[in-house]
PDB file of C-alpha atoms in Angstrom:
ATOM      1  CA  MET A  25     141.188 138.871  43.784  1.00 97.00           C
ATOM      2  CA  LYS A  26     140.922 138.392  40.049  1.00 98.00           C
ATOM      3  CA  VAL A  27     137.368 137.666  38.940  1.00 98.00           C
ATOM      4  CA  HIS A  28     136.623 136.439  35.359  1.00 98.00           C
ATOM      5  CA  PHE A  29     133.122 136.655  33.998  1.00 99.00           C
ATOM      6  CA  VAL A  30     131.669 134.568  31.169  1.00 99.00           C
ATOM      7  CA  VAL A  31     128.805 136.541  29.818  1.00 98.00           C
ATOM      8  CA  HIS A  32     126.446 134.889  27.200  1.00 98.00           C
ATOM      9  CA  GLU A  33     124.185 137.746  26.299  1.00 98.00           C
ATOM     10  CA  ALA A  34     124.257 141.466  26.757  1.00 98.00           C
ATOM     11  CA  PHE A  35     120.926 141.292  28.562  1.00 98.00           C
ATOM     12  CA  GLU A  36     122.188 138.690  31.050  1.00 97.00           C
ATOM     13  CA  ALA A  37     124.547 141.172  32.628  1.00 98.00           C
ATOM     14  CA  PRO A  38     126.572 140.587  35.867  1.00 98.00           C
ATOM     15  CA  GLY A  39     124.774 143.305  37.644  1.00 98.00           C
ATOM     16  CA  ALA A  40     125.501 143.237  41.372  1.00 98.00           C
ATOM     17  CA  TYR A  41     128.450 140.887  40.893  1.00 98.00           C
ATOM     18  CA  GLU A  42     130.251 143.811  39.216  1.00 98.00           C
ATOM     19  CA  THR A  43     129.213 146.163  41.972  1.00 98.00           C
ATOM     20  CA  TRP A  44     130.758 143.735  44.496  1.00 98.00           C
ATOM     21  CA  VAL A  45     133.954 143.533  42.428  1.00 98.00           C
ATOM     22  CA  ARG A  46     134.200 147.341  42.290  1.00 98.00           C
ATOM     23  CA  GLU A  47     133.399 147.931  45.927  1.00 98.00           C
ATOM     24  CA  ARG A  48     135.865 145.298  47.146  1.00 98.00           C
ATOM     25  CA  GLY A  49     138.732 146.462  44.918  1.00 98.00           C
ATOM     26  CA  HIS A  50     138.938 143.202  43.009  1.00 98.00           C
ATOM     27  CA  GLU A  51     139.917 142.971  39.394  1.00 98.00           C
ATOM     28  CA  ALA A  52     137.459 141.907  36.609  1.00 98.00           C
ATOM     29  CA  THR A  53     138.119 140.421  33.215  1.00 98.00           C
ATOM     30  CA  TYR A  54     135.580 139.227  30.747  1.00 98.00           C
ATOM     31  CA  SER A  55     134.611 136.733  28.073  1.00 98.00           C
ATOM     32  CA  ARG A  56     131.652 138.278  26.397  1.00 98.00           C
ATOM     33  CA  VAL A  57     130.903 135.452  24.239  1.00 98.00           C
ATOM     34  CA  TYR A  58     127.989 137.102  22.450  1.00 98.00           C
ATOM     35  CA  ALA A  59     130.612 139.542  21.176  1.00 98.00           C
ATOM     36  CA  HIS A  60     132.899 136.623  20.219  1.00 97.00           C
ATOM     37  CA  GLU A  61     135.398 137.338  22.943  1.00 98.00           C
ATOM     38  CA  PRO A  62     137.378 134.127  23.624  1.00 98.00           C
ATOM     39  CA  LEU A  63     137.393 132.092  26.869  1.00 98.00           C
ATOM     40  CA  PRO A  64     140.720 132.391  28.810  1.00 98.00           C
ATOM     41  CA  ASP A  65     143.667 130.416  27.497  1.00 95.00           C
ATOM     42  CA  SER A  66     144.803 129.847  31.021  1.00 97.00           C
ATOM     43  CA  ILE A  67     143.195 129.692  34.468  1.00 98.00           C
ATOM     44  CA  ALA A  68     146.339 130.893  36.266  1.00 98.00           C
ATOM     45  CA  ASP A  69     145.119 134.451  36.612  1.00 96.00           C
ATOM     46  CA  ILE A  70     141.633 133.429  37.863  1.00 98.00           C
ATOM     47  CA  ASP A  71     140.704 133.347  41.475  1.00 98.00           C
ATOM     48  CA  LEU A  72     136.903 133.429  41.026  1.00 99.00           C
ATOM     49  CA  LEU A  73     135.127 132.351  37.814  1.00 99.00           C
ATOM     50  CA  VAL A  74     131.544 133.624  37.461  1.00 99.00           C
ATOM     51  CA  VAL A  75     129.537 132.108  34.595  1.00 99.00           C
ATOM     52  CA  MET A  76     126.384 134.043  33.869  1.00 98.00           C
ATOM     53  CA  GLY A  77     122.947 133.132  32.562  1.00 98.00           C
ATOM     54  CA  GLY A  78     121.509 132.991  29.044  1.00 97.00           C
ATOM     55  CA  PRO A  79     118.658 131.514  27.036  1.00 96.00           C
ATOM     56  CA  GLN A  80     120.831 128.547  26.023  1.00 97.00           C
ATOM     57  CA  SER A  81     121.115 125.211  27.864  1.00 97.00           C
ATOM     58  CA  PRO A  82     124.101 122.914  28.349  1.00 97.00           C
ATOM     59  CA  SER A  83     122.760 120.862  25.381  1.00 96.00           C
ATOM     60  CA  THR A  84     122.597 123.871  22.997  1.00 97.00           C
ATOM     61  CA  THR A  85     124.755 123.093  19.956  1.00 97.00           C
ATOM     62  CA  ARG A  86     127.067 125.440  18.045  1.00 97.00           C
ATOM     63  CA  GLU A  87     124.646 125.044  15.070  1.00 97.00           C
ATOM     64  CA  GLU A  88     121.889 126.387  17.255  1.00 98.00           C
ATOM     65  CA  CYS A  89     123.952 129.234  18.816  1.00 98.00           C
ATOM     66  CA  PRO A  90     127.282 129.794  17.104  1.00 97.00           C
ATOM     67  CA  HIS A  91     128.714 132.024  19.786  1.00 97.00           C
ATOM     68  CA  PHE A  92     128.016 129.520  22.556  1.00 98.00           C
ATOM     69  CA  ASP A  93     130.390 126.598  23.022  1.00 98.00           C
ATOM     70  CA  ALA A  94     129.019 124.544  25.911  1.00 98.00           C
ATOM     71  CA  ALA A  95     131.794 121.962  25.833  1.00 98.00           C
ATOM     72  CA  ALA A  96     134.532 124.617  26.062  1.00 98.00           C
ATOM     73  CA  GLU A  97     132.758 126.342  28.915  1.00 98.00           C
ATOM     74  CA  GLN A  98     132.323 123.050  30.815  1.00 98.00           C
ATOM     75  CA  ALA A  99     136.094 122.350  30.272  1.00 98.00           C
ATOM     76  CA  LEU A 100     136.973 125.729  31.721  1.00 98.00           C
ATOM     77  CA  ILE A 101     134.682 125.200  34.759  1.00 98.00           C
ATOM     78  CA  ALA A 102     136.045 121.655  35.346  1.00 98.00           C
ATOM     79  CA  ALA A 103     139.611 122.919  35.141  1.00 98.00           C
ATOM     80  CA  CYS A 104     138.921 125.743  37.601  1.00 98.00           C
ATOM     81  CA  ALA A 105     137.128 123.369  40.086  1.00 98.00           C
ATOM     82  CA  ALA A 106     139.921 120.868  39.881  1.00 98.00           C
ATOM     83  CA  ALA A 107     142.513 123.580  40.512  1.00 98.00           C
ATOM     84  CA  GLY A 108     140.836 124.820  43.640  1.00 98.00           C
ATOM     85  CA  LYS A 109     139.485 128.020  42.167  1.00 98.00           C
ATOM     86  CA  ALA A 110     136.257 129.478  43.368  1.00 98.00           C
ATOM     87  CA  VAL A 111     133.381 129.027  40.757  1.00 99.00           C
ATOM     88  CA  VAL A 112     130.002 130.570  40.874  1.00 99.00           C
ATOM     89  CA  GLY A 113     127.349 129.831  38.124  1.00 98.00           C
ATOM     90  CA  VAL A 114     124.141 131.825  37.636  1.00 98.00           C
ATOM     91  CA  CYS A 115     121.134 130.168  35.937  1.00 98.00           C
ATOM     92  CA  LEU A 116     122.685 128.705  32.749  1.00 98.00           C
ATOM     93  CA  GLY A 117     125.950 129.008  34.515  1.00 98.00           C
ATOM     94  CA  ALA A 118     124.766 126.808  37.353  1.00 98.00           C
ATOM     95  CA  GLN A 119     123.483 124.207  34.861  1.00 98.00           C
ATOM     96  CA  LEU A 120     126.897 124.303  33.094  1.00 98.00           C
ATOM     97  CA  ILE A 121     128.687 123.596  36.406  1.00 98.00           C
ATOM     98  CA  GLY A 122     126.464 120.558  37.040  1.00 98.00           C
ATOM     99  CA  ALA A 123     127.109 119.312  33.458  1.00 98.00           C
ATOM    100  CA  ALA A 124     130.927 120.002  33.793  1.00 98.00           C
ATOM    101  CA  LEU A 125     131.020 117.800  36.917  1.00 98.00           C
ATOM    102  CA  GLY A 126     128.879 115.028  35.282  1.00 97.00           C
ATOM    103  CA  ALA A 127     125.257 115.903  36.102  1.00 97.00           C
ATOM    104  CA  ARG A 128     122.524 116.455  33.488  1.00 93.00           C
ATOM    105  CA  HIS A 129     120.467 119.625  33.727  1.00 95.00           C
ATOM    106  CA  ALA A 130     116.704 119.298  34.025  1.00 96.00           C
ATOM    107  CA  HIS A 131     113.474 121.271  33.388  1.00 95.00           C
ATOM    108  CA  SER A 132     112.247 123.085  36.471  1.00 97.00           C
ATOM    109  CA  PRO A 133     108.696 122.065  37.608  1.00 97.00           C
ATOM    110  CA  GLU A 134     107.609 125.705  37.090  1.00 97.00           C
ATOM    111  CA  LYS A 135     108.794 128.608  35.049  1.00 97.00           C
ATOM    112  CA  GLU A 136     109.815 131.446  37.440  1.00 98.00           C
ATOM    113  CA  ILE A 137     110.191 135.096  36.435  1.00 98.00           C
ATOM    114  CA  GLY A 138     110.125 137.689  39.174  1.00 98.00           C
ATOM    115  CA  LYS A 139     110.824 137.948  42.873  1.00 98.00           C
ATOM    116  CA  PHE A 140     109.841 135.014  44.985  1.00 98.00           C
ATOM    117  CA  PRO A 141     111.097 133.452  48.179  1.00 98.00           C
ATOM    118  CA  ILE A 142     113.690 130.592  48.469  1.00 98.00           C
ATOM    119  CA  THR A 143     113.945 128.471  51.562  1.00 98.00           C
ATOM    120  CA  LEU A 144     117.179 127.074  52.935  1.00 98.00           C
ATOM    121  CA  THR A 145     117.504 123.386  53.398  1.00 98.00           C
ATOM    122  CA  ALA A 146     119.061 121.733  56.434  1.00 98.00           C
ATOM    123  CA  ASP A 147     122.463 121.677  54.448  1.00 98.00           C
ATOM    124  CA  GLY A 148     121.921 125.375  53.691  1.00 98.00           C
ATOM    125  CA  LYS A 149     121.317 126.276  57.312  1.00 97.00           C
ATOM    126  CA  ALA A 150     124.474 124.298  58.311  1.00 98.00           C
ATOM    127  CA  ASN A 151     126.653 126.114  55.723  1.00 98.00           C
ATOM    128  CA  ASP A 152     128.430 129.173  57.212  1.00 98.00           C
ATOM    129  CA  LYS A 153     128.455 130.941  53.795  1.00 98.00           C
ATOM    130  CA  PHE A 154     124.679 131.103  53.986  1.00 98.00           C
ATOM    131  CA  ALA A 155     123.967 131.566  57.675  1.00 94.00           C
ATOM    132  CA  HIS A 156     123.074 135.316  57.149  1.00 97.00           C
ATOM    133  CA  PHE A 157     120.297 134.313  54.582  1.00 98.00           C
ATOM    134  CA  GLY A 158     117.914 133.240  57.456  1.00 97.00           C
ATOM    135  CA  ASP A 159     115.371 130.492  56.786  1.00 97.00           C
ATOM    136  CA  VAL A 160     113.704 132.325  53.862  1.00 98.00           C
ATOM    137  CA  LEU A 161     115.018 134.999  51.484  1.00 98.00           C
ATOM    138  CA  GLU A 162     113.313 136.814  48.570  1.00 98.00           C
ATOM    139  CA  THR A 163     115.443 136.522  45.455  1.00 98.00           C
ATOM    140  CA  GLY A 164     115.105 137.170  41.663  1.00 98.00           C
ATOM    141  CA  HIS A 165     114.240 134.501  39.202  1.00 98.00           C
ATOM    142  CA  TRP A 166     114.146 134.140  35.333  1.00 98.00           C
ATOM    143  CA  HIS A 167     114.303 130.455  34.316  1.00 97.00           C
ATOM    144  CA  SER A 168     112.630 127.290  33.077  1.00 96.00           C
ATOM    145  CA  ASP A 169     115.452 124.794  33.839  1.00 96.00           C
ATOM    146  CA  MET A 170     117.505 123.847  36.896  1.00 98.00           C
ATOM    147  CA  PRO A 171     121.001 122.415  37.421  1.00 98.00           C
ATOM    148  CA  GLY A 172     121.736 118.696  37.727  1.00 98.00           C
ATOM    149  CA  LEU A 173     122.958 117.134  40.917  1.00 98.00           C
ATOM    150  CA  THR A 174     126.218 115.274  41.192  1.00 98.00           C
ATOM    151  CA  GLY A 175     126.602 112.491  43.764  1.00 96.00           C
ATOM    152  CA  ASN A 176     128.151 114.728  46.364  1.00 96.00           C
ATOM    153  CA  ALA A 177     126.088 117.904  45.540  1.00 98.00           C
ATOM    154  CA  LYS A 178     124.090 119.519  48.339  1.00 98.00           C
ATOM    155  CA  VAL A 179     120.946 121.548  47.769  1.00 98.00           C
ATOM    156  CA  ILE A 180     121.353 124.734  49.793  1.00 98.00           C
ATOM    157  CA  ALA A 181     117.973 126.287  48.939  1.00 98.00           C
ATOM    158  CA  SER A 182     114.765 125.517  47.022  1.00 98.00           C
ATOM    159  CA  SER A 183     111.609 127.330  46.203  1.00 98.00           C
ATOM    160  CA  GLU A 184     107.939 126.393  45.691  1.00 97.00           C
ATOM    161  CA  GLY A 185     108.420 126.377  42.018  1.00 97.00           C
ATOM    162  CA  CYS A 186     111.998 124.862  41.761  1.00 98.00           C
ATOM    163  CA  PRO A 187     113.630 122.318  44.088  1.00 98.00           C
ATOM    164  CA  ARG A 188     117.281 123.293  43.129  1.00 98.00           C
ATOM    165  CA  GLN A 189     117.717 127.106  43.727  1.00 98.00           C
ATOM    166  CA  ILE A 190     121.251 127.008  45.071  1.00 98.00           C
ATOM    167  CA  VAL A 191     123.510 123.939  44.791  1.00 98.00           C
ATOM    168  CA  GLU A 192     126.935 123.464  46.516  1.00 98.00           C
ATOM    169  CA  TYR A 193     129.177 121.173  44.253  1.00 98.00           C
ATOM    170  CA  GLY A 194     132.173 121.729  46.524  1.00 98.00           C
ATOM    171  CA  ASN A 195     133.489 123.992  49.171  1.00 98.00           C
ATOM    172  CA  LEU A 196     134.347 126.699  46.557  1.00 98.00           C
ATOM    173  CA  VAL A 197     131.845 125.733  43.707  1.00 98.00           C
ATOM    174  CA  TYR A 198     128.210 126.959  43.846  1.00 99.00           C
ATOM    175  CA  GLY A 199     125.355 127.101  41.328  1.00 98.00           C
ATOM    176  CA  PHE A 200     122.656 129.696  41.708  1.00 98.00           C
ATOM    177  CA  GLN A 201     119.550 129.025  39.745  1.00 98.00           C
ATOM    178  CA  CYS A 202     118.109 132.211  41.300  1.00 98.00           C
ATOM    179  CA  HIS A 203     119.288 135.658  40.274  1.00 98.00           C
ATOM    180  CA  MET A 204     120.701 137.470  43.254  1.00 98.00           C
ATOM    181  CA  GLU A 205     122.527 139.849  40.845  1.00 98.00           C
ATOM    182  CA  PHE A 206     119.481 141.555  39.613  1.00 98.00           C
ATOM    183  CA  THR A 207     119.471 145.422  39.673  1.00 98.00           C
ATOM    184  CA  PRO A 208     116.862 147.791  38.039  1.00 98.00           C
ATOM    185  CA  GLU A 209     119.257 148.151  35.006  1.00 98.00           C
ATOM    186  CA  VAL A 210     119.633 144.302  34.573  1.00 98.00           C
ATOM    187  CA  VAL A 211     115.884 143.792  34.901  1.00 98.00           C
ATOM    188  CA  ASP A 212     115.207 146.426  32.308  1.00 98.00           C
ATOM    189  CA  LEU A 213     117.600 144.634  29.875  1.00 98.00           C
ATOM    190  CA  LEU A 214     115.787 141.294  30.440  1.00 98.00           C
ATOM    191  CA  ILE A 215     112.339 142.860  29.972  1.00 98.00           C
ATOM    192  CA  ALA A 216     113.415 144.588  26.777  1.00 98.00           C
ATOM    193  CA  ALA A 217     114.643 141.042  25.474  1.00 97.00           C
ATOM    194  CA  SER A 218     111.570 139.245  26.600  1.00 96.00           C
ATOM    195  CA  GLU A 219     108.588 141.579  26.665  1.00 92.00           C
ATOM    196  CA  ALA A 220     106.711 139.736  23.954  1.00 94.00           C
ATOM    197  CA  GLU A 221     107.197 136.404  25.615  1.00 95.00           C
ATOM    198  CA  LEU A 222     106.183 137.721  28.979  1.00 97.00           C
ATOM    199  CA  ALA A 223     102.799 138.801  27.506  1.00 96.00           C
ATOM    200  CA  THR A 224     102.138 135.066  26.648  1.00 97.00           C
ATOM    201  CA  LEU A 225     102.893 133.915  30.241  1.00 97.00           C
ATOM    202  CA  THR A 226     100.098 135.564  32.156  1.00 96.00           C
ATOM    203  CA  SER A 227      98.656 132.181  33.290  1.00 96.00           C
ATOM    204  CA  HIS A 228     101.912 131.108  34.968  1.00 97.00           C
ATOM    205  CA  ARG A 229     101.677 131.488  38.746  1.00 96.00           C
ATOM    206  CA  PHE A 230     105.348 132.323  39.212  1.00 98.00           C
ATOM    207  CA  VAL A 231     105.688 134.851  36.312  1.00 98.00           C
ATOM    208  CA  GLN A 232     105.389 138.492  37.025  1.00 98.00           C
ATOM    209  CA  GLN A 233     104.763 141.149  34.369  1.00 97.00           C
ATOM    210  CA  PRO A 234     106.927 144.125  33.611  1.00 98.00           C
ATOM    211  CA  ALA A 235     105.272 146.735  35.893  1.00 97.00           C
ATOM    212  CA  ILE A 236     105.724 144.445  38.904  1.00 98.00           C
ATOM    213  CA  LEU A 237     109.293 143.449  37.914  1.00 98.00           C
ATOM    214  CA  ARG A 238     110.286 147.138  37.656  1.00 98.00           C
ATOM    215  CA  ALA A 239     108.690 147.905  41.052  1.00 98.00           C
ATOM    216  CA  HIS A 240     110.868 145.499  43.101  1.00 98.00           C
ATOM    217  CA  ASP A 241     113.781 146.692  45.292  1.00 98.00           C
ATOM    218  CA  TRP A 242     116.683 144.294  44.785  1.00 98.00           C
ATOM    219  CA  GLN A 243     119.203 146.019  47.162  1.00 98.00           C
ATOM    220  CA  ALA A 244     118.611 143.867  50.261  1.00 98.00           C
ATOM    221  CA  MET A 245     119.090 140.615  48.180  1.00 98.00           C
ATOM    222  CA  ASN A 246     122.320 142.175  46.621  1.00 98.00           C
ATOM    223  CA  GLY A 247     123.662 142.750  50.098  1.00 98.00           C
ATOM    224  CA  GLN A 248     123.116 139.140  50.990  1.00 98.00           C
ATOM    225  CA  LEU A 249     124.958 138.091  47.788  1.00 98.00           C
ATOM    226  CA  PHE A 250     127.930 140.264  48.766  1.00 98.00           C
ATOM    227  CA  VAL A 251     128.246 138.686  52.132  1.00 98.00           C
ATOM    228  CA  PHE A 252     128.144 135.175  50.478  1.00 98.00           C
ATOM    229  CA  LEU A 253     130.870 136.291  48.038  1.00 98.00           C
ATOM    230  CA  ASP A 254     133.026 137.670  50.853  1.00 98.00           C
ATOM    231  CA  ARG A 255     132.816 134.420  52.693  1.00 98.00           C
ATOM    232  CA  LEU A 256     133.447 132.450  49.618  1.00 98.00           C
ATOM    233  CA  MET A 257     136.638 134.391  48.970  1.00 98.00           C
ATOM    234  CA  GLN A 258     137.767 134.112  52.545  1.00 98.00           C
ATOM    235  CA  ALA A 259     137.445 130.333  52.193  1.00 98.00           C
ATOM    236  CA  TYR A 260     139.378 130.452  48.916  1.00 98.00           C
ATOM    237  CA  ALA A 261     142.157 132.545  50.523  1.00 98.00           C
ATOM    238  CA  ALA A 262     142.378 130.087  53.540  1.00 97.00           C
ATOM    239  CA  GLN A 263     142.982 126.921  51.524  1.00 94.00           C
TER     240      GLN A 263
END
């Protein structure tokens, strides 16, 4: 399979998604927009589009962030979804999927940074791609916003701090507000980019500090992500 990553910032790295690509023998290409790499001219060579996170939002303008073109990314997402490609968005990427399909993003009730449980909804438990998650799964988080919901969207999982952790927008299109791609290396990059801010957030009940963040083991969560991705690509191949 050919997997294309849209990466908004060096510190919002694909992490375990790249491990999955490598271990499964798939091919990866990139639009590192922070380095001014272009979005693809064509979607013909994309089987799975993965849109990563970032400090931006779908409403961020080019004036506010010159390397981020929200409208262009939403057009790419919409084209892939309409063409029957698989699409996964992470954090900002999940919000961009919702926006591309006509739903406004929103602020999450709580800021979440760390490792906290998500709980599958009835729709999540009924979805074969998530059956291996169990009722509750510990996942990574680093956000203040959450994706919007289209008329036919299904919330797959929620958390105490955020009601929209995983959203199904279609059989092959999923938004993950949670960060199942975290690895120790990715978390170190995020801490380095946010350490001053983290020190101001000690009163937030769902914000963990660097020592705790670095102590987490992310491997079990990564493995659950890999099974989801395998099942997603099986569904894509079967269409």
